[in-house]
Short mmCIF file of C-alpha atoms and ligand atoms in Angstrom, two decimals:
data_model
loop_
_atom_site.label_atom_id
_atom_site.label_comp_id
_atom_site.label_asym_id
_atom_site.label_seq_id
_atom_site.Cartn_x
_atom_site.Cartn_y
_atom_site.Cartn_z
CA MET A 1 6.67 -2.42 -12.09
CA SER A 2 10.18 -1.64 -12.70
CA ASP A 3 13.38 -3.83 -13.25
CA LEU A 4 14.80 -4.07 -9.74
CA HIS A 5 18.36 -3.52 -8.99
CA PRO A 6 20.13 -7.04 -8.36
CA THR A 7 20.08 -6.37 -4.41
CA LEU A 8 16.43 -5.61 -4.43
CA ALA A 9 15.52 -8.53 -6.80
CA GLY A 10 17.42 -10.88 -4.53
CA ALA A 11 15.72 -9.60 -1.37
CA PHE A 12 12.25 -9.67 -3.11
CA GLN A 13 12.99 -13.35 -4.17
CA THR A 14 13.71 -14.16 -0.69
CA VAL A 15 10.49 -12.54 0.60
CA LEU A 16 8.58 -14.82 -1.87
CA ASP A 17 10.35 -18.00 -0.92
CA ARG A 18 10.04 -17.46 2.73
CA ASN A 19 6.52 -16.34 2.86
CA PRO A 20 4.37 -18.30 0.36
CA GLY A 21 0.95 -17.23 -0.17
CA GLU A 22 1.11 -14.00 1.51
CA ALA A 23 -0.09 -11.99 -1.47
CA GLU A 24 -0.76 -8.73 0.47
CA PHE A 25 2.76 -8.69 1.93
CA HIS A 26 4.55 -9.52 -1.35
CA GLN A 27 2.53 -6.47 -2.92
CA ALA A 28 3.49 -4.14 -0.03
CA VAL A 29 7.28 -5.05 -0.13
CA ARG A 30 7.29 -4.91 -3.90
CA GLU A 31 5.80 -1.38 -3.83
CA VAL A 32 8.58 -0.08 -1.63
CA LEU A 33 11.46 -1.88 -3.55
CA ASP A 34 10.29 -0.51 -6.66
CA SER A 35 11.09 2.83 -5.51
CA LEU A 36 14.61 2.09 -4.09
CA ASN A 37 16.65 1.45 -7.38
CA PRO A 38 18.29 4.83 -7.32
CA VAL A 39 18.95 4.81 -3.60
CA VAL A 40 20.55 1.59 -3.60
CA ALA A 41 22.68 2.35 -6.52
CA LYS A 42 23.75 5.69 -4.78
CA ASN A 43 24.31 4.02 -1.36
CA PRO A 44 26.27 0.70 -1.86
CA GLU A 45 26.52 0.26 2.04
CA TYR A 46 22.82 -0.64 2.13
CA ALA A 47 23.56 -3.67 0.01
CA ASP A 48 26.70 -4.53 1.72
CA GLN A 49 25.15 -4.67 4.96
CA SER A 50 22.02 -6.56 3.80
CA ILE A 51 19.74 -3.66 5.01
CA ILE A 52 16.95 -4.48 2.58
CA GLN A 53 16.99 -8.23 3.38
CA ARG A 54 16.92 -7.49 7.17
CA LEU A 55 14.18 -4.93 6.75
CA CYS A 56 11.89 -7.50 5.02
CA GLU A 57 12.43 -10.11 7.92
CA PRO A 58 10.23 -9.23 10.98
CA GLU A 59 12.33 -8.98 14.25
CA ARG A 60 9.64 -11.05 15.77
CA GLN A 61 6.33 -12.85 14.87
CA LEU A 62 3.91 -14.00 17.53
CA MET A 63 0.75 -16.19 16.95
CA PHE A 64 -1.37 -17.47 19.86
CA ARG A 65 -4.65 -19.16 20.57
CA VAL A 66 -7.48 -16.76 22.02
CA PRO A 67 -10.10 -18.98 23.68
CA TRP A 68 -13.36 -16.97 24.95
CA THR A 69 -16.98 -17.79 25.92
CA ASP A 70 -19.72 -16.36 24.19
CA ASP A 71 -23.32 -15.41 25.79
CA GLU A 72 -24.79 -18.89 25.24
CA GLY A 73 -21.76 -20.51 27.27
CA GLY A 74 -20.09 -21.98 23.89
CA VAL A 75 -16.33 -21.89 23.76
CA ARG A 76 -15.13 -20.05 20.64
CA ILE A 77 -11.41 -20.03 19.41
CA ASN A 78 -9.69 -17.25 17.55
CA ARG A 79 -6.17 -16.71 16.52
CA GLY A 80 -4.06 -13.56 17.81
CA PHE A 81 -1.15 -12.01 15.98
CA ARG A 82 1.55 -9.44 16.84
CA VAL A 83 4.29 -8.94 14.09
CA GLU A 84 7.01 -6.85 15.83
CA PHE A 85 8.66 -5.69 12.59
CA ASN A 86 11.35 -3.12 12.98
CA SER A 87 12.55 -1.27 16.27
CA ALA A 88 15.32 0.90 14.80
CA LEU A 89 13.70 4.01 15.42
CA GLY A 90 11.67 3.27 18.58
CA PRO A 91 9.46 0.75 20.13
CA TYR A 92 7.23 -1.12 17.71
CA LYS A 93 4.02 0.90 17.13
CA GLY A 94 1.09 -0.03 15.14
CA GLY A 95 -2.67 -1.14 15.38
CA LEU A 96 -4.57 -4.05 16.10
CA ARG A 97 -7.08 -5.32 13.60
CA PHE A 98 -10.05 -7.48 14.54
CA HIS A 99 -11.66 -8.82 11.24
CA PRO A 100 -12.41 -12.25 9.83
CA THR A 101 -9.87 -11.76 7.10
CA VAL A 102 -6.92 -11.10 9.32
CA ASN A 103 -4.02 -13.67 8.87
CA LEU A 104 -0.32 -13.66 9.25
CA GLY A 105 0.38 -12.34 5.76
CA ILE A 106 -2.24 -9.39 6.26
CA VAL A 107 -0.23 -8.52 9.59
CA LYS A 108 2.81 -8.69 7.96
CA PHE A 109 1.66 -6.22 5.02
CA LEU A 110 0.34 -3.78 7.60
CA GLY A 111 3.58 -4.07 9.88
CA PHE A 112 5.96 -3.58 6.94
CA GLU A 113 3.91 -0.45 5.83
CA GLN A 114 3.92 0.79 9.57
CA ILE A 115 7.77 0.83 9.65
CA PHE A 116 8.01 3.54 6.74
CA LYS A 117 4.89 5.50 7.92
CA ASN A 118 6.23 5.82 11.24
CA SER A 119 9.61 7.00 9.96
CA LEU A 120 7.97 9.50 7.65
CA THR A 121 6.21 11.23 10.83
CA GLY A 122 9.84 12.02 12.17
CA LEU A 123 8.76 10.81 15.57
CA PRO A 124 10.68 8.20 17.49
CA ILE A 125 8.51 4.98 16.75
CA GLY A 126 9.33 1.77 15.08
CA GLY A 127 6.81 -0.56 13.16
CA GLY A 128 4.72 -3.31 14.14
CA LYS A 129 1.03 -4.63 13.74
CA GLY A 130 -1.22 -7.10 15.07
CA GLY A 131 -4.74 -8.45 15.44
CA SER A 132 -7.09 -11.42 15.24
CA ASP A 133 -9.38 -13.01 12.80
CA PHE A 134 -12.07 -12.35 15.45
CA ASP A 135 -15.42 -10.61 14.04
CA PRO A 136 -17.00 -8.23 16.56
CA LYS A 137 -20.00 -7.62 14.36
CA GLY A 138 -23.30 -8.50 16.12
CA LEU A 139 -21.53 -9.57 19.25
CA SER A 140 -22.66 -8.33 22.75
CA ASP A 141 -20.53 -5.80 24.72
CA GLY A 142 -19.84 -8.57 27.10
CA GLU A 143 -18.55 -10.92 24.35
CA VAL A 144 -16.26 -8.45 23.10
CA MET A 145 -14.92 -7.65 26.48
CA ARG A 146 -14.29 -11.32 27.09
CA PHE A 147 -12.45 -11.80 23.89
CA CYS A 148 -10.41 -8.65 24.53
CA GLN A 149 -9.59 -10.01 28.19
CA SER A 150 -8.41 -13.27 26.58
CA LEU A 151 -6.16 -11.62 23.75
CA MET A 152 -4.44 -9.48 26.32
CA THR A 153 -3.92 -12.46 28.77
CA GLU A 154 -1.31 -13.50 26.19
CA LEU A 155 -0.31 -10.35 24.53
CA TYR A 156 0.59 -8.60 27.84
CA ARG A 157 4.05 -10.16 28.12
CA HIS A 158 5.10 -9.04 24.72
CA ILE A 159 4.04 -5.31 25.01
CA GLY A 160 5.28 -2.32 27.16
CA GLU A 161 5.70 1.59 26.81
CA TYR A 162 9.48 1.00 25.77
CA THR A 163 8.82 -2.23 23.86
CA ASP A 164 5.60 -2.46 21.57
CA VAL A 165 2.78 -0.18 21.85
CA PRO A 166 -0.54 -1.32 20.08
CA ALA A 167 -3.50 1.01 19.09
CA GLY A 168 -6.75 0.55 17.23
CA ASP A 169 -7.55 -0.49 13.59
CA ILE A 170 -10.36 -1.93 11.83
CA GLY A 171 -12.80 -3.28 14.37
CA VAL A 172 -10.74 -1.96 17.30
CA GLY A 173 -12.11 1.43 18.48
CA GLY A 174 -12.39 3.17 21.86
CA ARG A 175 -14.53 0.23 23.38
CA GLU A 176 -11.86 -2.39 22.61
CA ILE A 177 -8.91 -0.34 23.62
CA GLY A 178 -10.87 0.16 27.18
CA TYR A 179 -11.17 -3.58 27.66
CA LEU A 180 -7.57 -4.23 26.59
CA PHE A 181 -6.17 -1.61 28.77
CA GLY A 182 -8.23 -2.83 31.82
CA GLN A 183 -6.99 -6.18 31.48
CA TYR A 184 -3.27 -5.18 30.94
CA LYS A 185 -3.50 -3.05 34.26
CA ARG A 186 -5.15 -5.92 36.08
CA ILE A 187 -2.69 -8.66 35.07
CA THR A 188 0.54 -6.46 35.51
CA ASN A 189 -0.55 -4.33 38.55
CA ARG A 190 0.85 -1.24 36.68
CA TYR A 191 -0.73 2.02 35.58
CA GLU A 192 1.26 2.08 32.45
CA SER A 193 -0.57 4.51 30.29
CA GLY A 194 1.96 4.44 27.55
CA VAL A 195 1.44 0.77 26.70
CA LEU A 196 -1.61 1.33 24.37
CA THR A 197 -2.70 4.67 22.53
CA GLY A 198 -6.22 5.46 21.46
CA LYS A 199 -7.22 5.28 25.05
CA GLY A 200 -10.33 7.30 26.42
CA LEU A 201 -9.87 10.86 27.46
CA ALA A 202 -10.75 9.74 30.89
CA TYR A 203 -7.78 7.55 31.40
CA GLY A 204 -4.68 8.67 29.51
CA GLY A 205 -6.10 9.35 25.95
CA SER A 206 -5.19 12.15 23.57
CA GLN A 207 -7.24 14.79 22.17
CA VAL A 208 -7.63 14.46 18.47
CA ARG A 209 -6.44 10.82 18.33
CA THR A 210 -9.84 9.60 17.20
CA GLU A 211 -10.13 12.16 14.59
CA ALA A 212 -6.40 12.08 13.55
CA THR A 213 -6.21 9.63 10.70
CA GLY A 214 -9.09 11.28 8.81
CA PHE A 215 -8.13 14.82 9.65
CA GLY A 216 -4.60 14.04 8.68
CA THR A 217 -5.58 12.60 5.36
CA VAL A 218 -7.37 15.92 4.55
CA PHE A 219 -4.39 17.81 5.65
CA PHE A 220 -2.26 15.93 3.31
CA THR A 221 -4.88 16.32 0.31
CA ARG A 222 -4.80 20.05 1.04
CA GLU A 223 -1.01 20.22 0.89
CA MET A 224 -1.17 18.13 -2.37
CA LEU A 225 -3.63 20.19 -4.08
CA ALA A 226 -1.67 23.68 -2.85
CA THR A 227 1.30 22.35 -5.12
CA LYS A 228 -0.83 22.98 -8.24
CA GLY A 229 -2.36 26.25 -6.82
CA LEU A 230 -5.80 24.34 -6.00
CA ARG A 231 -7.90 24.41 -2.68
CA ILE A 232 -10.03 21.73 -1.31
CA SER A 233 -12.69 24.24 -0.47
CA GLY A 234 -15.95 23.95 -2.99
CA ARG A 235 -14.69 20.50 -4.19
CA ARG A 236 -16.71 17.55 -4.53
CA VAL A 237 -15.57 14.67 -2.42
CA ILE A 238 -16.21 10.81 -1.99
CA ILE A 239 -15.08 8.58 0.81
CA SER A 240 -15.08 4.70 0.93
CA GLY A 241 -15.99 3.23 4.40
CA SER A 242 -17.78 4.79 7.20
CA GLY A 243 -15.67 3.81 10.13
CA ASN A 244 -13.16 5.89 12.11
CA VAL A 245 -10.93 7.16 9.31
CA ALA A 246 -13.84 7.80 6.83
CA ILE A 247 -16.04 9.92 9.46
CA TYR A 248 -13.23 12.21 10.35
CA ALA A 249 -11.86 12.69 7.00
CA ALA A 250 -15.60 13.61 5.91
CA GLU A 251 -15.76 16.06 8.97
CA LYS A 252 -12.61 17.78 8.19
CA ALA A 253 -13.10 17.95 4.50
CA GLN A 254 -16.55 19.64 5.10
CA GLU A 255 -15.01 21.81 7.68
CA LEU A 256 -12.54 23.02 5.17
CA GLY A 257 -15.41 23.80 2.70
CA ALA A 258 -15.58 20.61 0.55
CA GLN A 259 -19.07 18.98 -0.26
CA VAL A 260 -18.68 15.26 0.67
CA VAL A 261 -21.52 13.52 -1.19
CA ALA A 262 -20.75 9.60 -0.62
CA CYS A 263 -19.52 6.93 1.67
CA SER A 264 -19.69 3.27 1.94
CA ASP A 265 -19.51 0.12 3.92
CA SER A 266 -19.14 -3.60 3.09
CA GLY A 267 -22.90 -3.77 2.25
CA GLY A 268 -22.88 -0.69 -0.29
CA TYR A 269 -22.65 2.91 -0.69
CA ILE A 270 -24.76 6.02 -0.17
CA VAL A 271 -25.12 9.19 -2.15
CA ASP A 272 -26.35 12.43 -0.34
CA GLU A 273 -26.25 15.13 -2.73
CA ASP A 274 -27.05 17.52 0.28
CA GLY A 275 -23.76 16.80 1.65
CA LEU A 276 -23.23 13.97 4.33
CA ASP A 277 -25.01 14.73 7.81
CA ILE A 278 -21.76 13.77 9.64
CA ALA A 279 -23.66 14.15 12.90
CA LEU A 280 -26.38 11.56 11.89
CA LEU A 281 -23.64 9.23 10.41
CA ARG A 282 -21.75 9.33 13.50
CA GLN A 283 -24.85 8.51 15.62
CA ILE A 284 -25.63 5.56 13.28
CA LYS A 285 -22.23 4.24 12.99
CA GLU A 286 -20.62 4.93 16.40
CA LYS A 287 -23.61 4.91 18.70
CA GLU A 288 -26.08 2.47 17.16
CA ARG A 289 -23.32 0.29 15.15
CA GLY A 290 -25.68 0.55 12.30
CA ARG A 291 -25.19 0.32 8.58
CA VAL A 292 -24.90 3.35 5.88
CA SER A 293 -28.27 1.76 4.52
CA ASP A 294 -29.92 3.08 7.92
CA TYR A 295 -28.59 6.58 7.17
CA ALA A 296 -30.26 6.51 3.62
CA GLU A 297 -33.73 5.80 5.30
CA GLN A 298 -33.38 8.87 7.62
CA ARG A 299 -32.27 11.43 5.00
CA PRO A 300 -34.76 12.49 2.31
CA ASN A 301 -32.40 12.88 -0.44
CA ALA A 302 -29.86 10.09 0.16
CA THR A 303 -29.83 7.01 -1.92
CA PHE A 304 -28.40 3.45 -0.93
CA HIS A 305 -26.88 1.43 -3.67
CA ALA A 306 -26.12 -2.33 -2.78
CA GLU A 307 -24.62 -2.89 -6.28
CA GLY A 308 -21.92 -1.02 -8.06
CA SER A 309 -19.03 0.99 -6.66
CA VAL A 310 -18.58 4.14 -4.74
CA TRP A 311 -15.78 5.10 -7.08
CA ASP A 312 -18.36 5.56 -9.87
CA VAL A 313 -19.75 8.59 -8.18
CA PRO A 314 -18.15 11.55 -10.04
CA CYS A 315 -15.99 13.76 -7.75
CA GLU A 316 -12.79 15.82 -7.82
CA VAL A 317 -11.17 14.35 -4.54
CA ALA A 318 -11.41 10.78 -3.66
CA LEU A 319 -10.44 9.37 -0.21
CA PRO A 320 -10.48 5.46 -0.01
CA CYS A 321 -10.62 4.79 3.80
CA ALA A 322 -11.93 1.25 4.00
CA THR A 323 -9.43 -1.52 3.36
CA GLN A 324 -6.64 -3.10 1.12
CA ASN A 325 -7.33 -3.36 -2.63
CA GLU A 326 -10.59 -1.82 -2.62
CA LEU A 327 -9.97 0.46 -5.70
CA ASP A 328 -8.74 -1.46 -8.83
CA ASP A 329 -7.79 0.05 -12.21
CA ASP A 330 -11.21 -0.10 -13.47
CA HIS A 331 -12.42 2.06 -10.57
CA ALA A 332 -9.25 4.29 -11.12
CA ARG A 333 -10.50 4.74 -14.88
CA SER A 334 -13.75 5.42 -13.88
CA LEU A 335 -12.53 8.27 -11.40
CA VAL A 336 -10.22 9.67 -14.23
CA GLU A 337 -13.19 9.78 -16.63
CA ASN A 338 -15.15 11.81 -14.03
CA GLY A 339 -12.39 14.24 -13.71
CA VAL A 340 -10.84 13.34 -10.31
CA LEU A 341 -7.96 15.83 -9.42
CA ALA A 342 -6.45 13.98 -6.19
CA VAL A 343 -6.62 10.61 -4.75
CA ALA A 344 -5.43 10.19 -0.90
CA GLU A 345 -5.30 6.80 0.78
CA GLY A 346 -6.89 7.09 4.21
CA ALA A 347 -6.85 3.34 4.39
CA ASN A 348 -3.68 1.10 4.13
CA MET A 349 -2.84 0.18 0.37
CA PRO A 350 -6.54 0.57 -0.58
CA CYS A 351 -5.43 1.16 -4.26
CA THR A 352 -4.02 -1.61 -6.35
CA PRO A 353 -0.62 -1.25 -8.05
CA LYS A 354 -2.58 -1.01 -11.50
CA ALA A 355 -5.02 1.69 -10.07
CA VAL A 356 -2.01 3.77 -9.01
CA GLU A 357 -0.58 3.38 -12.49
CA VAL A 358 -3.59 4.67 -14.03
CA LEU A 359 -4.12 7.53 -11.75
CA ALA A 360 -0.28 8.45 -12.16
CA ASN A 361 -0.58 8.18 -16.00
CA ALA A 362 -3.37 10.44 -15.94
CA GLY A 363 -1.55 13.03 -13.88
CA VAL A 364 -3.86 12.67 -10.84
CA LEU A 365 -2.17 13.81 -7.46
CA PHE A 366 -1.77 10.48 -5.45
CA GLY A 367 -1.05 10.35 -1.74
CA PRO A 368 -0.08 6.77 -0.73
CA GLY A 369 -1.34 5.56 2.53
CA LYS A 370 2.06 5.62 4.27
CA ALA A 371 2.15 9.31 4.12
CA ALA A 372 -1.55 10.34 3.75
CA ASN A 373 -2.81 8.51 6.74
CA ALA A 374 0.34 9.02 8.77
CA GLY A 375 -1.48 11.44 11.16
CA GLY A 376 -3.09 8.51 13.15
CA VAL A 377 0.02 6.98 14.32
CA ALA A 378 1.69 10.34 14.84
CA THR A 379 -0.95 11.44 17.14
CA SER A 380 -0.53 8.07 18.93
CA ALA A 381 3.07 9.24 19.42
CA LEU A 382 1.88 12.54 20.70
CA GLU A 383 -0.31 10.57 23.09
CA MET A 384 2.79 8.60 24.30
CA GLN A 385 4.42 11.90 24.92
CA GLN A 386 1.61 13.15 27.07
CA ASN A 387 1.43 10.02 29.04
CA ALA A 388 5.40 10.07 29.62
CA SER A 389 5.12 13.54 31.07
CA ARG A 390 1.75 12.91 32.73
CA ASP A 391 0.29 15.87 30.95
CA SER A 392 -2.70 16.35 28.61
CA TRP A 393 -2.98 18.92 25.82
CA HIS A 394 -5.80 21.10 24.58
CA PHE A 395 -7.61 20.09 21.36
CA ASP A 396 -6.51 23.02 19.37
CA HIS A 397 -3.01 22.64 20.39
CA THR A 398 -2.86 18.91 19.59
CA GLU A 399 -4.58 19.42 16.23
CA GLN A 400 -2.11 22.39 15.31
CA ARG A 401 0.58 19.56 16.05
CA LEU A 402 -0.93 17.05 13.85
CA ASP A 403 -1.44 19.72 11.00
CA GLN A 404 2.24 20.69 11.27
CA ILE A 405 3.24 16.96 11.20
CA MET A 406 1.30 16.39 7.93
CA VAL A 407 2.62 19.65 6.33
CA ASP A 408 6.06 17.97 7.31
CA VAL A 409 5.33 14.59 5.97
CA HIS A 410 4.16 16.20 2.77
CA ALA A 411 7.56 17.95 2.38
CA ARG A 412 9.45 15.31 3.06
CA CYS A 413 8.01 13.11 0.41
CA ALA A 414 8.08 16.05 -2.14
CA GLU A 415 11.56 16.71 -1.24
CA ALA A 416 12.92 13.13 -1.61
CA ALA A 417 11.02 12.72 -4.79
CA GLU A 418 12.48 15.80 -6.20
CA THR A 419 16.20 14.80 -5.19
CA TYR A 420 15.69 11.39 -6.83
CA GLY A 421 14.41 12.78 -10.01
CA GLN A 422 10.78 12.01 -9.58
CA PRO A 423 8.96 15.28 -8.86
CA GLY A 424 5.34 15.00 -7.85
CA ASN A 425 5.74 11.28 -7.36
CA TYR A 426 4.60 10.93 -3.70
CA VAL A 427 4.99 6.99 -3.78
CA ALA A 428 8.57 7.31 -4.60
CA GLY A 429 9.09 10.26 -2.31
CA ALA A 430 7.56 8.46 0.67
CA ASN A 431 9.30 5.19 0.17
CA ILE A 432 12.68 6.92 -0.18
CA ALA A 433 12.47 9.25 2.58
CA SER A 434 11.23 6.83 5.16
CA PHE A 435 13.56 4.18 4.09
CA ILE A 436 16.69 6.21 4.11
CA LYS A 437 15.99 7.31 7.88
CA VAL A 438 15.36 3.44 9.05
CA ALA A 439 18.33 2.42 6.95
CA ASP A 440 20.78 4.68 8.50
CA ALA A 441 19.42 3.99 11.89
CA MET A 442 20.12 0.30 11.21
CA LEU A 443 23.65 0.86 9.97
CA SER A 444 24.53 2.69 13.24
CA MET A 445 23.38 -0.19 15.01
CA GLY A 446 25.61 -2.77 13.49
CA VAL A 447 24.38 -6.27 12.62
CA ILE A 448 21.40 -7.07 14.93
P1 NDP B 1 -13.21 0.86 11.15
O1 NDP B 1 -13.31 -0.59 11.59
O2 NDP B 1 -13.46 2.02 11.84
O3 NDP B 1 -13.92 1.03 9.69
C1 NDP B 1 -13.70 0.34 8.64
C2 NDP B 1 -14.63 0.78 7.38
O4 NDP B 1 -14.23 0.02 6.15
C3 NDP B 1 -16.24 0.28 7.69
O5 NDP B 1 -16.99 1.21 7.12
C4 NDP B 1 -16.02 -1.15 6.95
O6 NDP B 1 -17.30 -1.56 6.74
C5 NDP B 1 -15.17 -0.71 5.87
N1 NDP B 1 -14.73 -2.17 5.29
C6 NDP B 1 -13.89 -2.83 5.91
N2 NDP B 1 -13.43 -4.06 5.44
C7 NDP B 1 -14.18 -3.66 4.04
C8 NDP B 1 -14.41 -4.62 2.99
N3 NDP B 1 -13.59 -5.84 2.93
N4 NDP B 1 -15.04 -4.14 2.05
C9 NDP B 1 -15.75 -2.86 2.11
N5 NDP B 1 -15.65 -2.20 3.33
C10 NDP B 1 -14.86 -2.67 4.19
O7 NDP B 1 -11.58 0.96 10.48
P2 NDP B 1 -10.71 2.23 10.38
O8 NDP B 1 -11.46 3.42 10.00
O9 NDP B 1 -9.98 2.37 11.66
O10 NDP B 1 -9.64 1.76 9.37
C11 NDP B 1 -10.06 1.93 7.90
C12 NDP B 1 -8.52 1.64 6.99
O11 NDP B 1 -7.56 2.78 7.78
C13 NDP B 1 -7.83 0.67 7.47
O12 NDP B 1 -7.05 0.17 6.28
C14 NDP B 1 -6.89 0.82 8.29
O13 NDP B 1 -5.75 -0.06 8.30
C15 NDP B 1 -6.60 2.17 8.01
N6 NDP B 1 -5.84 2.97 9.08
C16 NDP B 1 -6.53 3.14 10.27
C17 NDP B 1 -6.02 4.11 11.30
C18 NDP B 1 -6.72 4.23 12.47
O14 NDP B 1 -6.13 5.32 13.39
N7 NDP B 1 -7.90 3.78 12.82
C19 NDP B 1 -4.65 4.81 11.07
C20 NDP B 1 -3.98 4.44 9.66
C21 NDP B 1 -4.84 3.76 8.85
P3 NDP B 1 -18.14 -2.58 7.38
O15 NDP B 1 -18.54 -2.05 8.80
O16 NDP B 1 -19.23 -3.01 6.62
O17 NDP B 1 -17.16 -3.79 7.66
#
């Protein structure tokens, strides 16, 4: 951590005072502020107009009761959240997460990250995030549907295609988005396709949205490696998680000629030296809602490990695609000792600050989540474009758009890092490039 410019230090202290106990939010803010010393020094108007303080305070925070009935007739209560963080660049945009660990601090950290990620895409979207402490694991489709309907019965009044456009995240995939969209349509009596993204292809979804975050992470990795004259083809890759982001990162890495040999879930990790059978993994995770341990049982040379860490598996490229703070400094040291060349965050903030430091000191290429996983939200914005023009694009065309967006995101980060004297530092580059765009938009709009 660097010493902060007085403006940044003051803003950070306010964040600590105003948001006690929200460790992940503090971490996300600090990481951005750590990059901004040279920017604030060069542009005093950001300090004069309290841009940093305003950026750290969400425009609106919503928290509400979500009652629903389980299959036994019992009444259950969850808590719903939506943090509408910043709309300087466009309507609030960001996913909904359903996981028992969700609380206001987690949603704020994700919403804050989202502002900068969305800015980096170059598309007109602001930042927001939401979710619930609801745990869909083991529940029937009927229970998940009733929960989604209850959540939307409150959420609908706060969202809209020009206001706030939620999408999926952990625990929210195509099934949940379908139930949410159905309830929104029913309550409002409007077929407002652009109110949610990640929709099914039959009712306004975009080709490549499902694959976009994982594909985009691999495109970003390819670009980082290319700066050193390296290729992803033939590389040994490991991935954490086995959900939406992980599966499609694995698929694209293999398509580009890499050997993906490991992935995980919260129960453990699997190693398959033959290379992951993605079709089998998808069948188990997406269709059967099974575990990676089930995969190991069906592949002769695969092994399941309930103990230890996926990061101890030797690799040249590591893609953390599960959850925040899942890769710490010990894991980073293990990766470095095993010769890792590049780490790109498919998940949001999966590497702890100390892990990032270890990787940086070892000269490992490091792509922070707000850049490396921006392909998901970028393709959501492409879905909004298609909805607005009542059009639908082909898969190849949409994938080319995504690829170009990731090339541009990479270039924006590299250029800002270079301009501000930190060539090759994608963390600084991502934070600086994205901040300047949002800050300039905020300056133009006056004190709001
Ligand atoms: P999914 O719910 O599809 O998958 C999440 C995966 O991560 C599962 O394999 C899950 O295992 C694992 N996981 C979750 N929590 C933990 C934990 N505490 N410890 C170990 N493993 C865990 O979510 P996504 O793939 O959509 O999201 C993954 C990450 O990517 C998140 O950080 C999300 O914010 C980020 N992201 C997602 C985007 C998207 O488009 N979906 C866009 C940008 C970022 P288990 O099933 O055992 O819980």
